[in-house]
mmCIF file of C-alpha atoms in Angstrom:
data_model
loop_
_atom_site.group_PDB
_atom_site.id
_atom_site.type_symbol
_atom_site.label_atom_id
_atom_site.label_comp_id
_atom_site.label_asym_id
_atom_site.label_seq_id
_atom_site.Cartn_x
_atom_site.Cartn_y
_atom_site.Cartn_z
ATOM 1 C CA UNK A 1136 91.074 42.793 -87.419
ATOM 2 C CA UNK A 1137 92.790 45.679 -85.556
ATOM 3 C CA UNK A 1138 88.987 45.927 -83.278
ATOM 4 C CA UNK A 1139 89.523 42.371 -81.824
ATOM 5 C CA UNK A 1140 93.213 42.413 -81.104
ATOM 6 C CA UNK A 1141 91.968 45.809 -79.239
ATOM 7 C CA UNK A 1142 89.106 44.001 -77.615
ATOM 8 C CA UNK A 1143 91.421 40.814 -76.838
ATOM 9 C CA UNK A 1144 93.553 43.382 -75.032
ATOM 10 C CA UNK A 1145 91.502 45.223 -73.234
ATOM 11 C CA UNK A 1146 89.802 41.785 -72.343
ATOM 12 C CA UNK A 1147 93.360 40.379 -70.901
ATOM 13 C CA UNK A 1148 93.919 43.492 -68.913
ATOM 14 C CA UNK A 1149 90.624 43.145 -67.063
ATOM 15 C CA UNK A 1150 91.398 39.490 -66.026
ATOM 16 C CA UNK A 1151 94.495 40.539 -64.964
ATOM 17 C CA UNK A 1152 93.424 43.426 -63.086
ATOM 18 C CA UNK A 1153 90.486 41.062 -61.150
ATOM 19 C CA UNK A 1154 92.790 38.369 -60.468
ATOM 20 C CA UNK A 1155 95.324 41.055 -58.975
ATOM 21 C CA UNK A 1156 91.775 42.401 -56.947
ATOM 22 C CA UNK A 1157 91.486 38.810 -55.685
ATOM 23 C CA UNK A 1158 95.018 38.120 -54.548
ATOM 24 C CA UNK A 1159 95.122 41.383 -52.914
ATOM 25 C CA UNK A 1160 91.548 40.783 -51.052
ATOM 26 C CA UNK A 1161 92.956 36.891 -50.331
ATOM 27 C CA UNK A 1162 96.222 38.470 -48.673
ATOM 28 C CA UNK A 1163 94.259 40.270 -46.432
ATOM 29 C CA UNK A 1164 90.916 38.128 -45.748
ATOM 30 C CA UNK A 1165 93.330 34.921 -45.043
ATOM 31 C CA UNK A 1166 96.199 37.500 -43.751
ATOM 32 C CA UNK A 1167 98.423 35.682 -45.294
ATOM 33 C CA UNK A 1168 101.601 37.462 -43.876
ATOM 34 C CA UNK A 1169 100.783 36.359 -40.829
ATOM 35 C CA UNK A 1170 102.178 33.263 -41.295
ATOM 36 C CA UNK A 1171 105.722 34.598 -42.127
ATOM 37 C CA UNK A 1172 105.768 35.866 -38.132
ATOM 38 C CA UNK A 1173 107.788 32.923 -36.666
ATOM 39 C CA UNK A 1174 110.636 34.397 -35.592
ATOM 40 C CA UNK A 1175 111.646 35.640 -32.423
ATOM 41 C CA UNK A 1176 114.339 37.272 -30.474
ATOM 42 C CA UNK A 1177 114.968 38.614 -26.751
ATOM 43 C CA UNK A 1178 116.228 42.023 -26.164
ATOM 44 C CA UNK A 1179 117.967 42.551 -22.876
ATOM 45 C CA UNK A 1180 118.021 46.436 -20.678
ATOM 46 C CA UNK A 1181 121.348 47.786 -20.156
ATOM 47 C CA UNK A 1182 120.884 48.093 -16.335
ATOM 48 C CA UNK A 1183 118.810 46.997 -13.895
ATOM 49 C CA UNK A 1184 115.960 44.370 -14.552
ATOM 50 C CA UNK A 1185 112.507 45.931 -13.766
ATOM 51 C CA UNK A 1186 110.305 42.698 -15.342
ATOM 52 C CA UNK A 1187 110.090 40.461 -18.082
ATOM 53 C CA UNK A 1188 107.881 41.680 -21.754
ATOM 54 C CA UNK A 1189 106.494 39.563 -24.795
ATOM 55 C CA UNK A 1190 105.664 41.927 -27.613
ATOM 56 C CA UNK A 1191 104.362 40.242 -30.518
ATOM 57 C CA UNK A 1192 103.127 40.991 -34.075
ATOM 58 C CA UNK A 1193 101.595 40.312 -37.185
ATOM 59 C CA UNK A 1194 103.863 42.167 -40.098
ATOM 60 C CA UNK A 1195 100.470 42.622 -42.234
ATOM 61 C CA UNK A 1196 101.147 43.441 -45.895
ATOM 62 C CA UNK A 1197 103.541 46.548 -45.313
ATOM 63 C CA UNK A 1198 105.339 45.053 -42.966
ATOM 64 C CA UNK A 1199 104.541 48.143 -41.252
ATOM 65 C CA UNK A 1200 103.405 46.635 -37.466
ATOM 66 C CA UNK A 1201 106.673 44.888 -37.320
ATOM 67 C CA UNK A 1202 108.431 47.963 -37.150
ATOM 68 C CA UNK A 1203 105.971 49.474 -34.383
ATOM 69 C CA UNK A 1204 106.855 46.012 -32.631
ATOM 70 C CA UNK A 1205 110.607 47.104 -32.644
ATOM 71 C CA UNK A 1206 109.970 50.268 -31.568
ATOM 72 C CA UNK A 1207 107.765 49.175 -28.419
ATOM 73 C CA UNK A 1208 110.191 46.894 -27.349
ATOM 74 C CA UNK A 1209 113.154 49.322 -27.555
ATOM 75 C CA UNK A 1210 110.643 51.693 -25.020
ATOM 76 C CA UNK A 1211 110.207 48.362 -23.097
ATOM 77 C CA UNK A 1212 113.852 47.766 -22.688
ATOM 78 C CA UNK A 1213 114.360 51.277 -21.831
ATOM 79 C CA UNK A 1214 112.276 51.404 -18.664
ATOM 80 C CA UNK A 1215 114.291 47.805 -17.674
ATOM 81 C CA UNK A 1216 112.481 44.832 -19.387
ATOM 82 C CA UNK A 1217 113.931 41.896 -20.600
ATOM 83 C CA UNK A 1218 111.701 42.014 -24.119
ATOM 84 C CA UNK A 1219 110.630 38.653 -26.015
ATOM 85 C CA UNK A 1220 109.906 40.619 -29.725
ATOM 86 C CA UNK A 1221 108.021 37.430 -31.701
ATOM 87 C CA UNK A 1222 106.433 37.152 -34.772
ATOM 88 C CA UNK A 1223 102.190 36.242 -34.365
ATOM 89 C CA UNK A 1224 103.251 32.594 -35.173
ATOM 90 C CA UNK A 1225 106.390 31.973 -33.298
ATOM 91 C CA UNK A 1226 106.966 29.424 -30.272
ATOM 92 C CA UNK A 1227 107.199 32.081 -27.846
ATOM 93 C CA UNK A 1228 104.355 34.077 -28.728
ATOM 94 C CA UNK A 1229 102.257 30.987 -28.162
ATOM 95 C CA UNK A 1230 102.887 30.494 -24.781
ATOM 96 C CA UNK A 1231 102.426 34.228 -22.511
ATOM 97 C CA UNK A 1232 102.885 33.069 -19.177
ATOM 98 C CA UNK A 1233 105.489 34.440 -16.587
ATOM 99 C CA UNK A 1234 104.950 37.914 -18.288
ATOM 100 C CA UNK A 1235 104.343 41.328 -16.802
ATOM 101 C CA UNK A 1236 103.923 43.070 -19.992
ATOM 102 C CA UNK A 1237 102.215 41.836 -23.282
ATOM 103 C CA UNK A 1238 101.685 43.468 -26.171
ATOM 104 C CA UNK A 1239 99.872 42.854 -29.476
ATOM 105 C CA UNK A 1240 99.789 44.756 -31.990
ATOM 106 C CA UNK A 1241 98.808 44.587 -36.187
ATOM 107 C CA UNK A 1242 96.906 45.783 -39.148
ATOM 108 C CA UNK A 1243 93.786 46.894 -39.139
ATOM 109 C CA UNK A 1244 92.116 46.206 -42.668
ATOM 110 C CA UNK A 1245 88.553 47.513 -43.478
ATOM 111 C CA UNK A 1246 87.715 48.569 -39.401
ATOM 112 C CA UNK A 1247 88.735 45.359 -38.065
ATOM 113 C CA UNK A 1248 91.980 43.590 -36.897
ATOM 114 C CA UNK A 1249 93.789 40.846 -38.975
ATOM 115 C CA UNK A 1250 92.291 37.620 -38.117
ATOM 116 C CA UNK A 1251 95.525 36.478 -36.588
ATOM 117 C CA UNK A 1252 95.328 39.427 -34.369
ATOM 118 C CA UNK A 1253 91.891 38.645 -33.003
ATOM 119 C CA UNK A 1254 92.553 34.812 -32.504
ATOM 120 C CA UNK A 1255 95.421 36.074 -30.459
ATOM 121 C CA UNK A 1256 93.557 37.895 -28.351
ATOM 122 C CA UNK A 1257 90.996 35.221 -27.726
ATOM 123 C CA UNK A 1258 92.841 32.579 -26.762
ATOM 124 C CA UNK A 1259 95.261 34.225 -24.469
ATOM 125 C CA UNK A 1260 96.059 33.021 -21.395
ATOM 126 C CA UNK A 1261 98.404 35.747 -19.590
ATOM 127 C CA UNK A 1262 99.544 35.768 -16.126
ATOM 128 C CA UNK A 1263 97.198 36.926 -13.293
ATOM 129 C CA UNK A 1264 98.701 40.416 -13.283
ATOM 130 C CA UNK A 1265 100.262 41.286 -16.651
ATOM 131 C CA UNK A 1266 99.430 44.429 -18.063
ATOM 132 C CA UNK A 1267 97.908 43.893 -21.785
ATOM 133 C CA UNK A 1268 98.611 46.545 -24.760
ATOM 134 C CA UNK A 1269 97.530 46.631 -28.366
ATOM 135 C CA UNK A 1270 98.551 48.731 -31.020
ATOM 136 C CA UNK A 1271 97.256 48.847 -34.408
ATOM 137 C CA UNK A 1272 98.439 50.190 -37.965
ATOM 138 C CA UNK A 1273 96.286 51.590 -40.457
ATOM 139 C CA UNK A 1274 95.952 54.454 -42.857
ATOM 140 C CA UNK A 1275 92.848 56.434 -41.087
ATOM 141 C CA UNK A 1276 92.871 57.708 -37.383
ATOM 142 C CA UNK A 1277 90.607 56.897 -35.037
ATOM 143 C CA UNK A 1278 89.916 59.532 -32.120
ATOM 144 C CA UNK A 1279 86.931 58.033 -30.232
ATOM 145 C CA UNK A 1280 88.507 55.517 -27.836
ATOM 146 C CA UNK A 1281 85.282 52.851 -27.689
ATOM 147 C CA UNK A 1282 85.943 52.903 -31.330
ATOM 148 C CA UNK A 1283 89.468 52.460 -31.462
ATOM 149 C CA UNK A 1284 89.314 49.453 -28.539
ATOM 150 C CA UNK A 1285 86.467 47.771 -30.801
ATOM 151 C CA UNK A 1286 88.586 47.900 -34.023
ATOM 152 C CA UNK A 1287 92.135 47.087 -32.614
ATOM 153 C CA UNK A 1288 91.518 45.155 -29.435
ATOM 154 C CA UNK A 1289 88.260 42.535 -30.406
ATOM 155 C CA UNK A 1290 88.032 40.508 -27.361
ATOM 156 C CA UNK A 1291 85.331 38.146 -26.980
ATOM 157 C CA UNK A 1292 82.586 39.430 -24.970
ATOM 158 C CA UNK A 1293 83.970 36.965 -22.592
ATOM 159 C CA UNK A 1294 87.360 37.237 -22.193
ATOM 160 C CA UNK A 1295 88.155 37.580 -18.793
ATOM 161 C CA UNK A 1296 91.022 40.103 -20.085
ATOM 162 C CA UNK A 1297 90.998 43.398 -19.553
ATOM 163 C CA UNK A 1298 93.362 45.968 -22.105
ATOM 164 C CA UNK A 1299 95.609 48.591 -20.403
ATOM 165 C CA UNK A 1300 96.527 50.859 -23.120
ATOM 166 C CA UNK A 1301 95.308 50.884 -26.592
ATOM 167 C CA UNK A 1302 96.842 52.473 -29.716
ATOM 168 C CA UNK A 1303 96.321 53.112 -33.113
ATOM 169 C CA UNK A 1304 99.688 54.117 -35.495
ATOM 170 C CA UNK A 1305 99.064 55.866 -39.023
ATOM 171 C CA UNK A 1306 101.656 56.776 -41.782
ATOM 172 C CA UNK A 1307 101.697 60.578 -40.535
ATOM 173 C CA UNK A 1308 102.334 59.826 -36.952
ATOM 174 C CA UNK A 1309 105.719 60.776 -35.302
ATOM 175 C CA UNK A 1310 105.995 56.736 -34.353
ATOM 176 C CA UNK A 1311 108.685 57.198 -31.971
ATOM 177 C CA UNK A 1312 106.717 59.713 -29.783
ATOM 178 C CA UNK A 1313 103.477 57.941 -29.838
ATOM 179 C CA UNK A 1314 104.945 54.485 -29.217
ATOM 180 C CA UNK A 1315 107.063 56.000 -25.719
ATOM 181 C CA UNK A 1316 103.428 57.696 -24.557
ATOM 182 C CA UNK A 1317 101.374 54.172 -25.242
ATOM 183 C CA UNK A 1318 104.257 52.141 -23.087
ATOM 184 C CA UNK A 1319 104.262 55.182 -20.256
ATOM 185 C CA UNK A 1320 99.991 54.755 -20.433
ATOM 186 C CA UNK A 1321 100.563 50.452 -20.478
ATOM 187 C CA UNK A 1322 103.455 50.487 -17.974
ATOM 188 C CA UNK A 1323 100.948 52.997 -15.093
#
């Protein structure tokens, strides 16, 4: 008797432990948190208006992109730009003209984007001359730049968009200092 309540055990933690395999691999094939992004909110410069910024996200499964968001805005608003901070799914992520500045930015799972990321990026439609950034976050760094543009910025071959500044945010980084370089690269 005391084998099969063993075996009936083990048995019931190995169907919980694939169906927790499967929710985890649903979150992030259907990226699932992407669809909690609908919120948005407009941060204004203290001083003088330079232009006008949209920097949206997708909060991934840490949540950690939306924080990267925040930060890239704050750098936005500190060189003068009235900053639109939206979530992936919100109204005013949708629509990206009368922008100077966009930026997109999200998980990267498995060497690629979230999905929500790179159906962003397809169908944009940004004004004539706004200056496009994407960031990504991810555990492992990427140093070769074709790489990194290929994993965090998939544009259709094509898109008539062209990226400005490209970067890639990992759990190490010093975030603040790597976010304030990427807007100095985006805003050149």
């Amino acid at each position: 008797m005391d084998i099969k309540k063993i075996l009936l055990a083990a048995g019931s933690v190995l169907i919980l432990a694939v169906v927790a395999v499967f929710a985890v691999l649903g979150f992030v094939i259907f990226d699932v948190m992407s669809y909690t992004a609908t919120g948005s909110e407009t941060i204004n410069p203290a001083g003088d208006v330079t232009g006008k910024a949209l920097v949206v996200y997708d909060p991934g499964i840490s949540g950690s992109a939306k924080n990267i968001a925040e930060t890239v805005a704050n750098d936005l608003k500190s060189n003068g730009y009235v900053v639109d901070l939206s979530g992936i799914r919100s109204q005013t992520a949708a629509d990206q003209s009368g922008y100077d500045v966009i930026v997109v930015g999200g998980p990267i799972y498995a060497g690629n984007a979230s999905s929500a990321v790179r159906e962003y990026l397809a169908s944009m439609k940004p004004s004539e001359n706004a200056k496009i950034g994407v960031f990504a976050t991810g555990s492992v760094s990427i140093s070769d730049a074709g790489q990194l543009q290929k994993e965090a910025a998939p544009l259709p071959d094509d898109s008539p968009i062209m990226i400005d500044a490209v970067v890639k945010l990992i759990p190490q980084d010093d975030t603040d200092s790597k976010c304030a370089v990427f807007v100095t690269t985006l805003l050149q």
